[in-house]
mmCIF file of C-alpha atoms in Angstrom:
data_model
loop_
_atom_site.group_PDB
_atom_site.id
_atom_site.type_symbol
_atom_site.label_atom_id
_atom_site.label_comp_id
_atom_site.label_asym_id
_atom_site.label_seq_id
_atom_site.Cartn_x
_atom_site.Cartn_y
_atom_site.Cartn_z
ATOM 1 C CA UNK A 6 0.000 0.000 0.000
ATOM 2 C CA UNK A 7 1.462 3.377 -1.201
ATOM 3 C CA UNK A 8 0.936 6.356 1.564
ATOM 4 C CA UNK A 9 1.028 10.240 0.431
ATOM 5 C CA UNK A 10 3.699 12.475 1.435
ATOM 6 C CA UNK A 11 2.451 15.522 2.289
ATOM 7 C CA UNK A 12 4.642 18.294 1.495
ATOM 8 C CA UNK A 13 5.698 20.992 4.457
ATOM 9 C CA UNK A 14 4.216 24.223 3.740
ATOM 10 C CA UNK A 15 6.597 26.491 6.209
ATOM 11 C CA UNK A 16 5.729 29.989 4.321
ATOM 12 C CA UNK A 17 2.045 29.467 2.971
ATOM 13 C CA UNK A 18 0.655 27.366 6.776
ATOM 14 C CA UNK A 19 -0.008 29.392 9.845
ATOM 15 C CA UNK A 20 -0.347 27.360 13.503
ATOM 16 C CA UNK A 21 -1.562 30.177 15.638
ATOM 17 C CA UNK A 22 -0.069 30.736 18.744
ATOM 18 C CA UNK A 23 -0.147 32.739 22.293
ATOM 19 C CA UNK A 24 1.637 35.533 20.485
ATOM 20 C CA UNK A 25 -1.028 35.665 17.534
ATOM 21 C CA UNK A 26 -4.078 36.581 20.318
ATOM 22 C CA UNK A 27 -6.132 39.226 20.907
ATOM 23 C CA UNK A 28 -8.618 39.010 23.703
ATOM 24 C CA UNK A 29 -11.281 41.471 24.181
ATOM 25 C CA UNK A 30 -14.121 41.906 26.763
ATOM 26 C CA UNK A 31 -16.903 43.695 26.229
ATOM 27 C CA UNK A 32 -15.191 45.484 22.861
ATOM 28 C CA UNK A 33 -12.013 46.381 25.777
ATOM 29 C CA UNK A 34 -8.785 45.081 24.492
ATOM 30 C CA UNK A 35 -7.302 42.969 27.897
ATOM 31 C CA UNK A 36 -3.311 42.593 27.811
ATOM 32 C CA UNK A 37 -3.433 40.732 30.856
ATOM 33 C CA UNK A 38 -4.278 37.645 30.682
ATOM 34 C CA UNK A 39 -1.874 34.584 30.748
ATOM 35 C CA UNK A 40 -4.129 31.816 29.657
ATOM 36 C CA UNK A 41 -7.194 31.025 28.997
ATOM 37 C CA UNK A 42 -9.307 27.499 28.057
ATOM 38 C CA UNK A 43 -13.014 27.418 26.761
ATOM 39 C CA UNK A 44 -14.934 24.443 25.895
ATOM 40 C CA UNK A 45 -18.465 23.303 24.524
ATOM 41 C CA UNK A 46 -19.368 19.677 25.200
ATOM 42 C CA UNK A 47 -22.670 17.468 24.622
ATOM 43 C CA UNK A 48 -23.703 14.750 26.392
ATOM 44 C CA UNK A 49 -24.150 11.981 24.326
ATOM 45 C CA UNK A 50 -25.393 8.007 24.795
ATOM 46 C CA UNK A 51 -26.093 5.130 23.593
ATOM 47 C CA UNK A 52 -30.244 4.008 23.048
ATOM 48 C CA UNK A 53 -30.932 0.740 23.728
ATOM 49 C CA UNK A 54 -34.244 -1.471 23.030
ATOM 50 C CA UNK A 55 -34.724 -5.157 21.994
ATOM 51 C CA UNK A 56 -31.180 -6.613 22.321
ATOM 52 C CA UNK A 57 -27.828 -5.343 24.040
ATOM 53 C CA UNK A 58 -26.790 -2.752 20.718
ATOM 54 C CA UNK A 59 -27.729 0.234 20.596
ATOM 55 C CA UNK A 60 -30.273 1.232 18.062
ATOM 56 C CA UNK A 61 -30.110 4.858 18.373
ATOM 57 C CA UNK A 62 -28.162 7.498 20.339
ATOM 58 C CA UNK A 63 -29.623 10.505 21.948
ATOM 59 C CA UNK A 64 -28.109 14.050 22.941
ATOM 60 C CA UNK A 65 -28.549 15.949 25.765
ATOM 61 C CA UNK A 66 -27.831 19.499 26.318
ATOM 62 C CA UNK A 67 -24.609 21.600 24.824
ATOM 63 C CA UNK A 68 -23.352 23.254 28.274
ATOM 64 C CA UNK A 69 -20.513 25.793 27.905
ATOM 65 C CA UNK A 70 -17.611 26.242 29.893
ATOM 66 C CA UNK A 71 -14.518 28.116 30.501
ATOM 67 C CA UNK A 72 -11.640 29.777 33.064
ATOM 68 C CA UNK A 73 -9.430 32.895 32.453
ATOM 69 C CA UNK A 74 -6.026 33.841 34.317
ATOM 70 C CA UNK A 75 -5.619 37.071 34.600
ATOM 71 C CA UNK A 76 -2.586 39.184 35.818
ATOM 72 C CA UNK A 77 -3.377 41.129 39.032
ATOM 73 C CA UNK A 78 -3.694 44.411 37.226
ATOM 74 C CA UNK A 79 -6.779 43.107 35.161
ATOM 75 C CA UNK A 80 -8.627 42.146 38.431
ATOM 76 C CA UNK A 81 -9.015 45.991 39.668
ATOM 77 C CA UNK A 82 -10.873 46.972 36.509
ATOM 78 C CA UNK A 83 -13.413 44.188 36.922
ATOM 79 C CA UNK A 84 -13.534 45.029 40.331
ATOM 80 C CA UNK A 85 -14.361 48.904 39.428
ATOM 81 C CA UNK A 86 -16.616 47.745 36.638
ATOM 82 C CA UNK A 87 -18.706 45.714 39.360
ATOM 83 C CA UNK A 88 -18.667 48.649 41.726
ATOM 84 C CA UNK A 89 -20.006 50.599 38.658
ATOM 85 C CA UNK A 90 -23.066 48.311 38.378
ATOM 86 C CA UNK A 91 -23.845 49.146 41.829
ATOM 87 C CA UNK A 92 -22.095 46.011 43.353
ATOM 88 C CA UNK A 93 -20.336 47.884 46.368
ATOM 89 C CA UNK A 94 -18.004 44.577 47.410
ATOM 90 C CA UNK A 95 -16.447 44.728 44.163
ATOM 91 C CA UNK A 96 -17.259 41.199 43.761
ATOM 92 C CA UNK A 97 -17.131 40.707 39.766
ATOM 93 C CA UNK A 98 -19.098 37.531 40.078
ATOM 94 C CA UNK A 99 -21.743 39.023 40.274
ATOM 95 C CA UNK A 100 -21.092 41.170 36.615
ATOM 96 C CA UNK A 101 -23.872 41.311 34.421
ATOM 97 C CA UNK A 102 -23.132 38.824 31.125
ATOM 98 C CA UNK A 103 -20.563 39.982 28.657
ATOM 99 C CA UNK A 104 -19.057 38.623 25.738
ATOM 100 C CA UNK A 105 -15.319 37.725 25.510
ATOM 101 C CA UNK A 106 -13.730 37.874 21.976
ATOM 102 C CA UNK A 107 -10.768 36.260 20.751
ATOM 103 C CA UNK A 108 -8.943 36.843 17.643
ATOM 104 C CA UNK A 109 -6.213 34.940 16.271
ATOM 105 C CA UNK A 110 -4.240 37.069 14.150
ATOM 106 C CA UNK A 111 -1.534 36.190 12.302
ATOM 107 C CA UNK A 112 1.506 37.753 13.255
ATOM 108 C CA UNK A 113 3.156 37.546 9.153
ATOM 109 C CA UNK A 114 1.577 40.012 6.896
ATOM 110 C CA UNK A 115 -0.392 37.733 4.332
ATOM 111 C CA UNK A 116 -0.082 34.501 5.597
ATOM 112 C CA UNK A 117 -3.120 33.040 6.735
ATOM 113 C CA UNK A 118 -6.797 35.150 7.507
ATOM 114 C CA UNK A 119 -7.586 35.971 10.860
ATOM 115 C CA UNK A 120 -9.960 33.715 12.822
ATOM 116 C CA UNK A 121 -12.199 35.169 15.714
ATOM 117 C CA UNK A 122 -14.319 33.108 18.449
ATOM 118 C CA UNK A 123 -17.253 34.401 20.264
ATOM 119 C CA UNK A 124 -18.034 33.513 23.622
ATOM 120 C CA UNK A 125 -21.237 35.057 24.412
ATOM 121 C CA UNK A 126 -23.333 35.605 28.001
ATOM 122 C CA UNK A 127 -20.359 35.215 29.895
ATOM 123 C CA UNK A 128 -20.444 35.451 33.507
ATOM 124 C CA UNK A 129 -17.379 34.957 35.969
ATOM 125 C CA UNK A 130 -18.157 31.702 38.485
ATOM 126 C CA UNK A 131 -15.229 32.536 40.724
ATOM 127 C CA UNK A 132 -13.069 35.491 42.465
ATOM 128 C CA UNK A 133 -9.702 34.645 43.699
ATOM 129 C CA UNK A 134 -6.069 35.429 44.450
ATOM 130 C CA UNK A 135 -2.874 33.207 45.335
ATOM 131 C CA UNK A 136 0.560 33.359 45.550
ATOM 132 C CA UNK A 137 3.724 32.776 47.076
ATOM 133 C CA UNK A 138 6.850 33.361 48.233
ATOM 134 C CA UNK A 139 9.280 34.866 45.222
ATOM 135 C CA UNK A 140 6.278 35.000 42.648
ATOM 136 C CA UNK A 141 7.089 38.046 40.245
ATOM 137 C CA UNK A 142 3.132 38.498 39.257
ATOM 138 C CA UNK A 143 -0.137 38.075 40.935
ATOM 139 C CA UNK A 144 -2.161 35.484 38.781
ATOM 140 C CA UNK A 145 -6.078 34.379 39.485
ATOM 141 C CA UNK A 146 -7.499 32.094 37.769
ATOM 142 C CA UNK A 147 -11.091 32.499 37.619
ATOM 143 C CA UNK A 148 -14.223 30.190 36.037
ATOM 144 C CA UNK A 149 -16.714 31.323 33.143
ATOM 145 C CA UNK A 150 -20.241 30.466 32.654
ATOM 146 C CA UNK A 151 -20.912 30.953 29.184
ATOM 147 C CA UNK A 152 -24.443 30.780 27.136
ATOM 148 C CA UNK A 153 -22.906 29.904 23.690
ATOM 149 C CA UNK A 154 -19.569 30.061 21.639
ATOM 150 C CA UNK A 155 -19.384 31.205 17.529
ATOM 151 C CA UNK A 156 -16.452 29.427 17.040
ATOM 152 C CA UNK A 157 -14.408 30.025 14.002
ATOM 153 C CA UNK A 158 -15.723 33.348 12.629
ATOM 154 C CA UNK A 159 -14.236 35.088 10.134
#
């Protein structure tokens, strides 16, 4: 059996990576932020009636998750922003929904078209700080709700 080669394509292929990102929430450009992770699953399963196969499968709901770690100096603004809304604690949990954009953007001119996701009705799930002896930043990871993701939009 013959297999294909596939030929590299170093100058026409773009891989994004953590240097080709541009996060935004609620339009604001967010510098930031150190990592972040979204997901969309679907619970999925097996149907089974007469014998011990399935016949059919069935899907449940698409739930939406994610987390964002931010730098220190991101956490004041969403702090203010709550305060803003009213929320005197400062307790950004309890933010009205946003949306949280992010663009990958190649970094060569050219090479490549820019791809943006959309993570709509976001909420933040958690509020926290850690850190430790000789740590040179503040980092807090916090959770996302989130209603729905465009994923892929160009």
């Amino acid at each position: 059996m013959r297999g294909t080669t596939a030929k590299p394509k170093i100058n026409g292929a773009v891989e994004y990576g953590w240097a080709h990102i541009q996060l935004l929430i609620n339009n604001v450009p967010v510098s930031g932020i150190t990592a972040i992770e979204y997901e969309e699953t679907t619970a999925t399963e097996n149907i089974y009636g007469a014998s011990n196969l399935p016949i059919a499968r069935g899907f449940k709901n698409h739930e939406f998750s994610g987390s964002l770690t931010l730098l220190n100096s991101e956490i004041q603004p969403l702090q203010d922003a709550a305060r803003a809304q009213g929320i005197l604690s400062g307790d950004f949990t309890s933010l009205l929904p946003f949306t949280i954009t992010i663009s990958y953007i190649p970094i060569t001119g050219g090479a490549g078209a820019p791809v943006v996701d959309i993570l709509e009705e976001v909420q933040f799930t958690s509020n926290n700080r850690g850190m430790s002896q000789d740590d040179s930043t503040i980092e807090s990871s916090v959770d996302l709700i989130i209603g729905s993701i465009q994923w892929g939009v160009i």
